[in-house]
XYZ file of C-alpha atoms in Angstrom:
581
model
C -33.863 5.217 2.508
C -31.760 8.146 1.666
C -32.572 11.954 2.232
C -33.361 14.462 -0.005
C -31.124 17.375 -1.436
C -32.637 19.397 0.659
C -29.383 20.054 2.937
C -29.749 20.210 6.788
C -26.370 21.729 6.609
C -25.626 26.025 6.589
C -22.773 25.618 4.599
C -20.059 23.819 5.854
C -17.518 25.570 3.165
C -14.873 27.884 4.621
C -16.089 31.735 4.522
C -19.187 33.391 3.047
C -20.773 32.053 0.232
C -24.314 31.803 -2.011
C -24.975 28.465 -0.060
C -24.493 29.525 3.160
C -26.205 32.837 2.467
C -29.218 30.805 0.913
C -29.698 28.805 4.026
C -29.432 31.917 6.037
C -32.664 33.310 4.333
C -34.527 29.727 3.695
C -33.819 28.454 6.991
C -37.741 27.916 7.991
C -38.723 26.581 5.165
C -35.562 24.143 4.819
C -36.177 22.781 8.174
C -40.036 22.310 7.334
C -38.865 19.868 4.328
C -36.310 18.614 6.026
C -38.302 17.527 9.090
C -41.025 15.949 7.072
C -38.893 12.931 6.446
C -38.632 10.463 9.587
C -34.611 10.269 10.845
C -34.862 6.511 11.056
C -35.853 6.119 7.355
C -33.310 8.456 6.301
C -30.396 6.558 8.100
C -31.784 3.253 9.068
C -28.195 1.573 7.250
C -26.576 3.145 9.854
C -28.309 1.106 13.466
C -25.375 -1.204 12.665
C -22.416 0.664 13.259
C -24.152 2.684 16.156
C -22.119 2.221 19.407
C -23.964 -0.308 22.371
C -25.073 1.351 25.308
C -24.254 5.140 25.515
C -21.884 6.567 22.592
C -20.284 9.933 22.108
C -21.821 10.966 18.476
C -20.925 14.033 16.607
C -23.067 15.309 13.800
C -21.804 17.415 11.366
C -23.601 19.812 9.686
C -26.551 18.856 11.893
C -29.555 21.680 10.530
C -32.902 21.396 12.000
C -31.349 18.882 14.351
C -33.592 15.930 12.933
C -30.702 13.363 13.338
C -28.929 14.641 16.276
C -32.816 14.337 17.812
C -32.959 10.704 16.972
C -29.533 9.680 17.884
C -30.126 11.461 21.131
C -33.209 9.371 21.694
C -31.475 5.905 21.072
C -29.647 6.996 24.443
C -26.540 8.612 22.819
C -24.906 11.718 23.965
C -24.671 13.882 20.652
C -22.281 16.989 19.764
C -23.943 18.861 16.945
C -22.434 21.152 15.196
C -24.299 23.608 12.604
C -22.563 27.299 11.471
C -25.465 28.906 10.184
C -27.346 30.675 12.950
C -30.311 30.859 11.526
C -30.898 26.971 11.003
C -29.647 26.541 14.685
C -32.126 28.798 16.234
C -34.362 27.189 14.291
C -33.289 23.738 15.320
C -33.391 24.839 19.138
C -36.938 26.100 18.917
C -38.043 23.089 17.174
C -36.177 20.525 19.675
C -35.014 22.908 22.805
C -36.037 19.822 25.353
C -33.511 17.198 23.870
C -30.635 17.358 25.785
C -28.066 17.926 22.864
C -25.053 20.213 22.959
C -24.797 23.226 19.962
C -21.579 24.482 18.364
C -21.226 26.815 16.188
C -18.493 25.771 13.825
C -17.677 25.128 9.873
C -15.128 22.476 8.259
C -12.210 22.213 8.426
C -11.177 23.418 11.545
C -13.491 22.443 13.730
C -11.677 23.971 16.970
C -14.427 23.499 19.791
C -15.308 20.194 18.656
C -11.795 18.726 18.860
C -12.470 19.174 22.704
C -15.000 17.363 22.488
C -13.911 14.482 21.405
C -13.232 11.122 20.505
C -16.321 10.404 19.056
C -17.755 6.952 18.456
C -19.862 7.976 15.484
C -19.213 11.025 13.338
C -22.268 12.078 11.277
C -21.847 13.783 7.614
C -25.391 13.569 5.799
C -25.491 15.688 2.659
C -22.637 18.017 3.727
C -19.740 16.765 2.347
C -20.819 18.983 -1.285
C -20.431 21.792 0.423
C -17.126 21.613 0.989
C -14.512 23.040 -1.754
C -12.177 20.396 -3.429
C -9.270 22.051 -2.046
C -10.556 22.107 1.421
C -11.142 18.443 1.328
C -8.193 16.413 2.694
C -7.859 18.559 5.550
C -11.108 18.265 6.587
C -11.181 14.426 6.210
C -8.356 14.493 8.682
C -9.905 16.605 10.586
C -13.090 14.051 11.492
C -10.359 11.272 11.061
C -8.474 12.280 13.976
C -11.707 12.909 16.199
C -12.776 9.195 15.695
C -12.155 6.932 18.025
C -10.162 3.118 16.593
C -13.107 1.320 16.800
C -15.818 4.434 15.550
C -17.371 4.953 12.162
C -17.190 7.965 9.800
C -20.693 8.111 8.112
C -21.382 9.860 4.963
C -24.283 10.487 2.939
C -23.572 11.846 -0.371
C -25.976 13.084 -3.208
C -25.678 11.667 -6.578
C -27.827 13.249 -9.004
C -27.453 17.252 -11.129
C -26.539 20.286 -8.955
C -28.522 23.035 -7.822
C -28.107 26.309 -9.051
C -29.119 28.751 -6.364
C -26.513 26.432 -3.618
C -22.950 26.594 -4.068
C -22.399 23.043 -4.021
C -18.993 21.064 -5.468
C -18.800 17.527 -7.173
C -18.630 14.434 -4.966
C -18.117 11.093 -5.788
C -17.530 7.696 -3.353
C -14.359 7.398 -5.459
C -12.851 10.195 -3.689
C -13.976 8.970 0.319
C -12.772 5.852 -0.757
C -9.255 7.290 -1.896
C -8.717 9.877 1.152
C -10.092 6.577 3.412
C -7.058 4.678 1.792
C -4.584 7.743 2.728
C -5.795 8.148 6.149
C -5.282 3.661 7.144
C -9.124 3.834 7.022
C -11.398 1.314 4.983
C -14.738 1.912 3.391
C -16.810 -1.051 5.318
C -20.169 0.087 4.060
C -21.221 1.728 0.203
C -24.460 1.588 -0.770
C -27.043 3.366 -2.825
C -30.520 4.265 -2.116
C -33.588 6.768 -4.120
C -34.422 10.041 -2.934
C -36.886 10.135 -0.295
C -38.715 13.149 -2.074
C -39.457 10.923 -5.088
C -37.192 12.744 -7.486
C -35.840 10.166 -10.550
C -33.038 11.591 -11.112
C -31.858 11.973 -7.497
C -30.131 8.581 -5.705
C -27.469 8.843 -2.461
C -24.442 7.094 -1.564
C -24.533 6.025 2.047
C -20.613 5.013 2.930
C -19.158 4.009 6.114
C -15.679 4.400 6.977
C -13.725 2.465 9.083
C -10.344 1.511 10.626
C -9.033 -1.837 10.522
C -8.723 -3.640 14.165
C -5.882 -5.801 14.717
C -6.961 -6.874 18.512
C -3.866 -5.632 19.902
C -4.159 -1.638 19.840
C -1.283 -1.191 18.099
C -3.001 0.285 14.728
C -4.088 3.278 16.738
C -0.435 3.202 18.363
C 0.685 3.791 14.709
C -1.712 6.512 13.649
C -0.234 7.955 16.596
C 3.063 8.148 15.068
C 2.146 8.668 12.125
C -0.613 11.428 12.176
C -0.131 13.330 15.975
C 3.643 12.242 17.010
C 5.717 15.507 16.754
C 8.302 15.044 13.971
C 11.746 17.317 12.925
C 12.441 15.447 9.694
C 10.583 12.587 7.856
C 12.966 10.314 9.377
C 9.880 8.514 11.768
C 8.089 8.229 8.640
C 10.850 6.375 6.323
C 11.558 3.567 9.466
C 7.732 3.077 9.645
C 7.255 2.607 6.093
C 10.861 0.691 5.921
C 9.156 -1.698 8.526
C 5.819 -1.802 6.122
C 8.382 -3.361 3.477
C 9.993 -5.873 5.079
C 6.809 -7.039 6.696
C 4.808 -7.255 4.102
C 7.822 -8.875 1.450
C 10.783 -9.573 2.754
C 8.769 -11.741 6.597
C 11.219 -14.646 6.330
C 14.068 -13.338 8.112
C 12.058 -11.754 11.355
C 13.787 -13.898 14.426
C 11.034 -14.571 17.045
C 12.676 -13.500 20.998
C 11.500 -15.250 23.866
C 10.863 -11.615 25.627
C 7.744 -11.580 22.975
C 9.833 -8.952 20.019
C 10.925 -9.751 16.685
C 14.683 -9.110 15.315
C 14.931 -7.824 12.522
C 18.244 -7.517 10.279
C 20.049 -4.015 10.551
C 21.550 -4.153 7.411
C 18.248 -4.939 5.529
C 16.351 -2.278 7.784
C 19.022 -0.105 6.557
C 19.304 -0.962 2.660
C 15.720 -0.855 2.895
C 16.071 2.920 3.872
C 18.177 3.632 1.496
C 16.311 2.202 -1.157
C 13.596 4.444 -0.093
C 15.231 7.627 0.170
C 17.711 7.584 -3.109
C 14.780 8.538 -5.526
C 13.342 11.618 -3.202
C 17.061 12.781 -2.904
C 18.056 12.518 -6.374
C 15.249 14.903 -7.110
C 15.842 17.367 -4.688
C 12.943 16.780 -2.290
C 13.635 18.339 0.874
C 13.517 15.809 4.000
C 13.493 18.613 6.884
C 12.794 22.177 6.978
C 16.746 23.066 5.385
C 17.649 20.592 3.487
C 17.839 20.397 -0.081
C 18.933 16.895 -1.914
C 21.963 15.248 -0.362
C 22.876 17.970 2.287
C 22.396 17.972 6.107
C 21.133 14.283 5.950
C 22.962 12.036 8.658
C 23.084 9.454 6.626
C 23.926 10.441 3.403
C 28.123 10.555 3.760
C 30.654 9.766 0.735
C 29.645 6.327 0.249
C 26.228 6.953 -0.185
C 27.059 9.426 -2.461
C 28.997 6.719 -4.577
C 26.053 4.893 -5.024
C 24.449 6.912 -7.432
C 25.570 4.664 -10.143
C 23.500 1.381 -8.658
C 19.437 2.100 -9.059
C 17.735 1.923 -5.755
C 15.401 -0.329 -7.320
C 18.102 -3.032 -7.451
C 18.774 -2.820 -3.836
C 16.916 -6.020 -2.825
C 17.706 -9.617 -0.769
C 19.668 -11.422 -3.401
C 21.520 -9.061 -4.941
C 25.209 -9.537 -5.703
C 27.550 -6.549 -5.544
C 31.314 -6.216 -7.130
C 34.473 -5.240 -5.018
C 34.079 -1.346 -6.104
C 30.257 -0.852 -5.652
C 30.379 -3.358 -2.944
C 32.983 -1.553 -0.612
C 30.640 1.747 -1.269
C 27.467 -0.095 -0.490
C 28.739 -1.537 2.897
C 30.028 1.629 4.192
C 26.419 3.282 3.332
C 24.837 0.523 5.378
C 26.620 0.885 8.374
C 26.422 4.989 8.640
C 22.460 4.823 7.686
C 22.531 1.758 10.452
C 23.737 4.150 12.829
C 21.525 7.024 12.043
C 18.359 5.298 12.088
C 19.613 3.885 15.579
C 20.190 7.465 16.786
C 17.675 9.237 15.620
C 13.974 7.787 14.379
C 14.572 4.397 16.687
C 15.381 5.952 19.283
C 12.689 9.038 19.247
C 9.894 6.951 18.012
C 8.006 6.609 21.718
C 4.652 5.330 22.899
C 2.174 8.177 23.474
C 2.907 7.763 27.478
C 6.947 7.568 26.756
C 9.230 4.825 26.556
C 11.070 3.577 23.565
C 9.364 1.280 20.783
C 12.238 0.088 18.998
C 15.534 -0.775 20.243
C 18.622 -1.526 18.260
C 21.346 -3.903 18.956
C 24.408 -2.981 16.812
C 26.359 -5.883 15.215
C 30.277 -7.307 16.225
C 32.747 -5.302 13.887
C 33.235 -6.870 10.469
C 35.506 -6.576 8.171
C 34.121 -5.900 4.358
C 33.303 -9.041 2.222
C 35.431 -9.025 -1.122
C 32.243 -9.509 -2.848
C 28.855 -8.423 -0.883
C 26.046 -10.798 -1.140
C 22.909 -9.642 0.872
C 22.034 -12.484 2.417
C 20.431 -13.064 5.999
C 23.762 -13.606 7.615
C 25.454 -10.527 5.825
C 22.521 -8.116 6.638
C 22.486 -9.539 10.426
C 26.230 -8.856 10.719
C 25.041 -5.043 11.056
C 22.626 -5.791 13.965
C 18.963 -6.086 14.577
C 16.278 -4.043 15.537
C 13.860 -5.495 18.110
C 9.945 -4.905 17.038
C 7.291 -5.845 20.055
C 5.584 -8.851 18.100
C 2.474 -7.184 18.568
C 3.350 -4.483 16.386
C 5.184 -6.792 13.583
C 2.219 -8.828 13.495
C -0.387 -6.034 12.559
C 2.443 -4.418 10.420
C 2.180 -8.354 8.698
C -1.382 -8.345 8.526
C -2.130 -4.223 7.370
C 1.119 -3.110 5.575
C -1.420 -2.728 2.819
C -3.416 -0.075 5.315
C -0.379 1.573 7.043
C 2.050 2.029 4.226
C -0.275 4.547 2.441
C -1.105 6.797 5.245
C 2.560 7.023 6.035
C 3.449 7.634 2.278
C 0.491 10.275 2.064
C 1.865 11.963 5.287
C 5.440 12.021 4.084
C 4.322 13.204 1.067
C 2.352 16.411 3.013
C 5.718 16.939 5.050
C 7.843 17.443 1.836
C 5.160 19.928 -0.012
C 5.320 21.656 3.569
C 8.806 21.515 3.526
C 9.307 22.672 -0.163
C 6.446 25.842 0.270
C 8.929 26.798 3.603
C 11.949 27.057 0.956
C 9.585 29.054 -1.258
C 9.628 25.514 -3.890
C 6.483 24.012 -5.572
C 6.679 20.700 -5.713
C 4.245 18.956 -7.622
C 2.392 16.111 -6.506
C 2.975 13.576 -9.292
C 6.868 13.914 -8.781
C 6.574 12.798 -5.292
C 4.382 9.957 -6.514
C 7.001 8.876 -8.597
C 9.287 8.874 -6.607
C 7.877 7.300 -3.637
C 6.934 3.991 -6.498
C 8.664 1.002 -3.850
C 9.163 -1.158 -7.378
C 8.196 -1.694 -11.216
C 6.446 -4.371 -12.357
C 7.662 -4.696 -15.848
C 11.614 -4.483 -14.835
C 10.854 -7.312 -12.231
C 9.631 -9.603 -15.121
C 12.833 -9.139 -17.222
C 15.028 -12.172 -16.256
C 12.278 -14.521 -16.162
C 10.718 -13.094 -18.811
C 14.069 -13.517 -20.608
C 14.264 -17.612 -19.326
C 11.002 -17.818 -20.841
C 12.215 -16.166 -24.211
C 15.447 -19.063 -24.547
C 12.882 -22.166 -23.645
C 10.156 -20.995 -26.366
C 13.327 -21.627 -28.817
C 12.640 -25.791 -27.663
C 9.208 -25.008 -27.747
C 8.687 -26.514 -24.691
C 6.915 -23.718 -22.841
C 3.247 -23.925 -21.536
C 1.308 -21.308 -19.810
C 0.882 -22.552 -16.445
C -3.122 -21.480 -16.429
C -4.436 -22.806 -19.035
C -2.156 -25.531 -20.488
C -1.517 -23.955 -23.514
C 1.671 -23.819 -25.620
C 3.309 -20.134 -25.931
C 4.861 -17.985 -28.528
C 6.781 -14.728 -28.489
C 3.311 -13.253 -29.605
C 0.915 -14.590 -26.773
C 3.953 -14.741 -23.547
C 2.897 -12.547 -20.660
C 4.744 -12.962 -17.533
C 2.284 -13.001 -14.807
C 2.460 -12.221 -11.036
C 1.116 -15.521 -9.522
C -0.136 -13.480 -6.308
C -1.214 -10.120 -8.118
C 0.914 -7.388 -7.678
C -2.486 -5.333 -7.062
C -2.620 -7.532 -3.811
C 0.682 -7.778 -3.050
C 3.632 -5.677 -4.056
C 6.065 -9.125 -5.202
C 8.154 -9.163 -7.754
C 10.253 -12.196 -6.591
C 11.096 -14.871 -9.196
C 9.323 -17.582 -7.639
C 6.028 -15.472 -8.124
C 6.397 -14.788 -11.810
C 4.425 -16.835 -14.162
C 4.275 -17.842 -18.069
C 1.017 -17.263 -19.356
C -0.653 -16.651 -22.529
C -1.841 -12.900 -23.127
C -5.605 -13.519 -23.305
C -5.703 -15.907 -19.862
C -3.509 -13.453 -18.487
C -5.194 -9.857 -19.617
C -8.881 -10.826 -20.123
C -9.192 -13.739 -17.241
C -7.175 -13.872 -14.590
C -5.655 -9.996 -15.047
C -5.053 -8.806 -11.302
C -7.581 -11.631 -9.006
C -6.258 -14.294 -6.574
C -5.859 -17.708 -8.386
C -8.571 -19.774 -6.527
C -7.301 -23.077 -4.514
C -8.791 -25.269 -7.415
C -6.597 -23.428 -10.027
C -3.744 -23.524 -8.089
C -4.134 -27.367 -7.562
C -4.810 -27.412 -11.246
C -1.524 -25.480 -12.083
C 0.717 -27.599 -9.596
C 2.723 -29.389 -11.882
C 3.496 -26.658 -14.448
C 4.578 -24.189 -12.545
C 6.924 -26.816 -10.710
C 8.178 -27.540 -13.887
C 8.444 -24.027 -14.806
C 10.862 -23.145 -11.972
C 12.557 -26.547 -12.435
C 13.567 -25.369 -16.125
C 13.978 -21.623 -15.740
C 15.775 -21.297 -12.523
C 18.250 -24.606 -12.537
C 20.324 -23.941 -14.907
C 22.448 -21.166 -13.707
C 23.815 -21.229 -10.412
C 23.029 -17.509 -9.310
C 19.659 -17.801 -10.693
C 18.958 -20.223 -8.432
C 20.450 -18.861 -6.059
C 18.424 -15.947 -6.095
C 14.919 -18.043 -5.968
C 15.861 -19.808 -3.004
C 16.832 -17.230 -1.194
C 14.002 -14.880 -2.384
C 11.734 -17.824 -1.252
C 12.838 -18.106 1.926
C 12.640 -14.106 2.514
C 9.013 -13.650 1.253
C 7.402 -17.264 1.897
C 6.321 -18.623 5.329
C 7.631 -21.753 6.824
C 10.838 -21.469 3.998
C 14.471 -21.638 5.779
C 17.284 -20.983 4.185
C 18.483 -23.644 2.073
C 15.561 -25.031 1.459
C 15.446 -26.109 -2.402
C 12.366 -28.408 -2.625
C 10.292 -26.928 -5.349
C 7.183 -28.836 -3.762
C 7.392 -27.023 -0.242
C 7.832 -23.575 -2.051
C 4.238 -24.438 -3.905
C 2.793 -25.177 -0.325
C 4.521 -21.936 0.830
C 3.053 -20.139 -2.001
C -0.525 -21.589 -1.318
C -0.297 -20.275 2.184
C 0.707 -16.861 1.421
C -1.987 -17.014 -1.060
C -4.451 -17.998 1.899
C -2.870 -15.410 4.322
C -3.747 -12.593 1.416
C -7.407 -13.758 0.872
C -7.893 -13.950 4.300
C -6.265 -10.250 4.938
C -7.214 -8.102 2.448
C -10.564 -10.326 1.261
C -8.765 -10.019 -2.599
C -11.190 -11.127 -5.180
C -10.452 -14.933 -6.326
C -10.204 -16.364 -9.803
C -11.468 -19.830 -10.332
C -10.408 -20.401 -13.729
């Protein structure tokens, strides 16, 4: 059962207000109301994420003390913290024998509490309306950082029409679920529930907010980096995300060490930097406190500079450069090679010291005529050694990690801008920070589809059905809401209404895929075979992204397998929603 509107809270919002100043002068009679409904009731949901044996527990917000009472009685030691004075004398003379420690704080800052701290359970029950919009994120990072990797964020929220004599601001599960996303959190828990004062048009959300366990410790180790690690630049922030990439679409070419690490390909750890940072530069987004675009970057030397022609998007495993771009390309790989190796590898540390990543720089090499980025060409710059541990959670939650470090490189070049007295607004960075587009990665297959409809022998590989111009979608096989691929091997014929109305962004089940086996063999058969680059491109693309795929590999059959497993490995990871036809 959920509580009422009545809030136990004296205003969480920053400064004076009308709520705060209403609870101030209705404390007695709030606490009567609030006390008539029985803790237990109120927050039964939440006996299941409740720490065994004795937890720390912080509750926000905390009133007449109703909850922190309860909690306390379950055997937990509980930190409650309540700014209006009124409500906590109130609180104290109502439950002064339950051993509970007071503080007298407000969101966001929550100073004394952060002492306190980690907390197994953090307690938010009808507070989180209090707090302004704009005060929001930092006080969700706030709570995030005082909860410990295995604790639970709880939040009650009240859905129903405002009150007029409270300031109180619009909430919405939407938005926890969003800043949860940001932060490499989860929403585990959202339910719904009626008001326990009877009122119709009253209901609450009751969410719990999680982070992800890999078993190894190493997500906290990277909300360490990402969120408390001391940073000059956003240079930690691009290798960690340039890691997220290649883990999560690019797996194939990780070398497994006997002293338990993963190598990794300098030259793609490298062009996958680049690819990153050409978008934020080319706009002018500053990357430390003084620099502006291109200048006072390590990396960014002539040849980078000649690469402005060539769209970062293009930079991918596969791609085939001329002599002129080529020569420019190679040079940029080798000085961004050496300035991730000086700088962000070599400063990213474990919280006690000692180096995560080390870097083994390649033999010299002279420049291919023509560059090719291949495995062996991206090795030839070196590797960089990942702990396995690490590159196996980055495998399994690149889908949790890459947005909290994109939201906190995001924060870094606002701050950054707001130093240089620059506004930058937030849907430019957005943009910018986009890793690919969907609808340029369906052009060339889209395009083989276009000159087999001319033999009419083109079928959408769902449903059976024969296509035209007027009903060909291209579809991502593995949905590119699940998974970020835009690799030909994953790119689909199918008609518009199987494609837009059915399937549209779900898993295709293990019976459909069965079901589809032959036609989308014979798809890639007849699209991909008859130019040589083409198909050299879908091997090697294959054999990047796909698990158990080598290089040269070319049976069609084994990529399907490969495909099923990755489809597994998705369902399994990120519990995607399946289509069963």
């Amino acid at each position: 059962m959920a509580e009422s509107f009545v809030s136990r809270t004296g205003g969480m919002q920053v400064g004076k207000s009308m709520s705060s100043s209403w609870y101030q002068k209705h404390a007695q009679q709030v606490s009567a109301q609030y006390e008539s409904v029985d803790a237990q009731d109120v927050h039964g949901w939440l006996l299941d994420y409740l720490p065994t044996g004795c937890g720390r527990i912080l509750d926000v917000g905390a009133g007449s003390g109703r909850d922190a009472v309860w909690l306390a009685g379950l055997g937990h030691d509980v930190v409650a913290v309540e700014p209006s004075p009124a409500m906590r004398e109130e609180a104290m003379r109502r439950h002064g024998n339950v051993s509970i420690q007071w503080l007298d704080e407000r969101l966001p800052d929550l100073p004394k509490t952060s002492r306190q701290g980690p907390f197994d359970l953090i307690l938010l029950s009808a507070v989180w309306m209090h707090v302004p919009v704009s005060e929001r994120k930092r006080a969700f990072r706030k709570l995030i950082h005082l909860l410990k990797p295995q604790g639970t964020l709880a939040v009650t929220l009240r859905l129903g029409p405002g009150v007029a004599e409270r300031e109180v601001h619009a909430v919405s599960p939407e938005e926890l679920e969003t800043l949860a996303y940001d932060h490499g959190a989860f929403v585990a828990c959202r339910e719904e529930s009626r008001d326990c004062l009877g009122r119709e048009d009253v209901r609450w959300a009751q969410i719990a907010i999680r982070f992800p366990n890999d078993g190894a410790g190493t997500l906290p180790l990277l909300r360490h980096i990402i969120l408390k690690q001391n940073k000059s630049a956003t240079y930690k922030l691009a290798l960690l995300r340039t890691l997220c990439r290649i883990a999560e679409g690019v797996a194939g070419v990780a070398r497994i060490n006997e002293d338990d690490t993963v190598s990794i390909p300098m030259g793609l750890v490298a062009l996958t930097w680049l690819r990153l940072f050409m978008p934020l530069l080319d706009r002018q987004f500053p990357q430390h406190p003084t620099n502006i675009g291109h200048q006072g970057l390590g990396f960014v030397k002539e040849a980078f500079l000649q690469l402005r022609g060539l769209s970062h998007l293009d930079l991918r495993m596969g791609m085939r450069v001329g002599e002129e771009s080529g020569a420019a390309l190679h040079q940029a790989l080798k000085d961004a090679a050496v300035n991730i190796k000086a700088m962000p590898a070599t400063y990213m540390t474990y919280p006690n010291g000692g180096q995560i990543l080390k870097v083994q720089s390649g033999a010299r090499r002279r420049r291919p005529k023509h560059v090719r980025l291949d495995e062996d060409y991206l090795f030839s710059f070196g590797e960089m050694r990942v702990p396995q541990d690490l590159w196996q959670t980055l495998r399994k939650h690149a889908v949790w990690v890459e947005p909290v470090v994109v939201s906190e490189w995001s924060e870094m070049i606002r701050s950054y801008a707001q130093g240089q007295d620059r506004q930058i607004d937030e849907s430019r960075i957005k943009e910018a920070m986009i890793w690919a587009e969907p609808e340029r990665d369906t052009r060339v297959p889209r395009n083989q589809a276009l000159l087999l409809l001319e033999g009419k022998r083109l079928y959408c590989v769902w449903s059976g059905k024969r296509l035209r111009k007027d009903s060909l979608d291209m579809d991502h096989c593995l949905p590119w809401s699940v998974w970020s691929c835009g690799d030909l091997w994953n790119l689909m014929p199918a008609h518009r209404t199987v494609n837009q109305n059915k399937k549209r962004d779900l898993l295709p089940s293990d019976s459909v895929m069965d079901a589809a086996e032959d036609r989308i063999l014979d798809w890639w058969g007849k699209a991909y075979s008859r130019e040589a680059l083409l198909q050299e491109q879908f091997f090697l693309e294959a054999a990047s992204s796909l698990p158990g795929i080598q290089p040269g590999d070319h049976a069609l059959d084994e990529i399907f397998e490969s495909v099923c497993l990755q489809r597994a490995k998705l369902r399994r990871d990120q519990q995607a929603p399946e289509w069963d036809g």
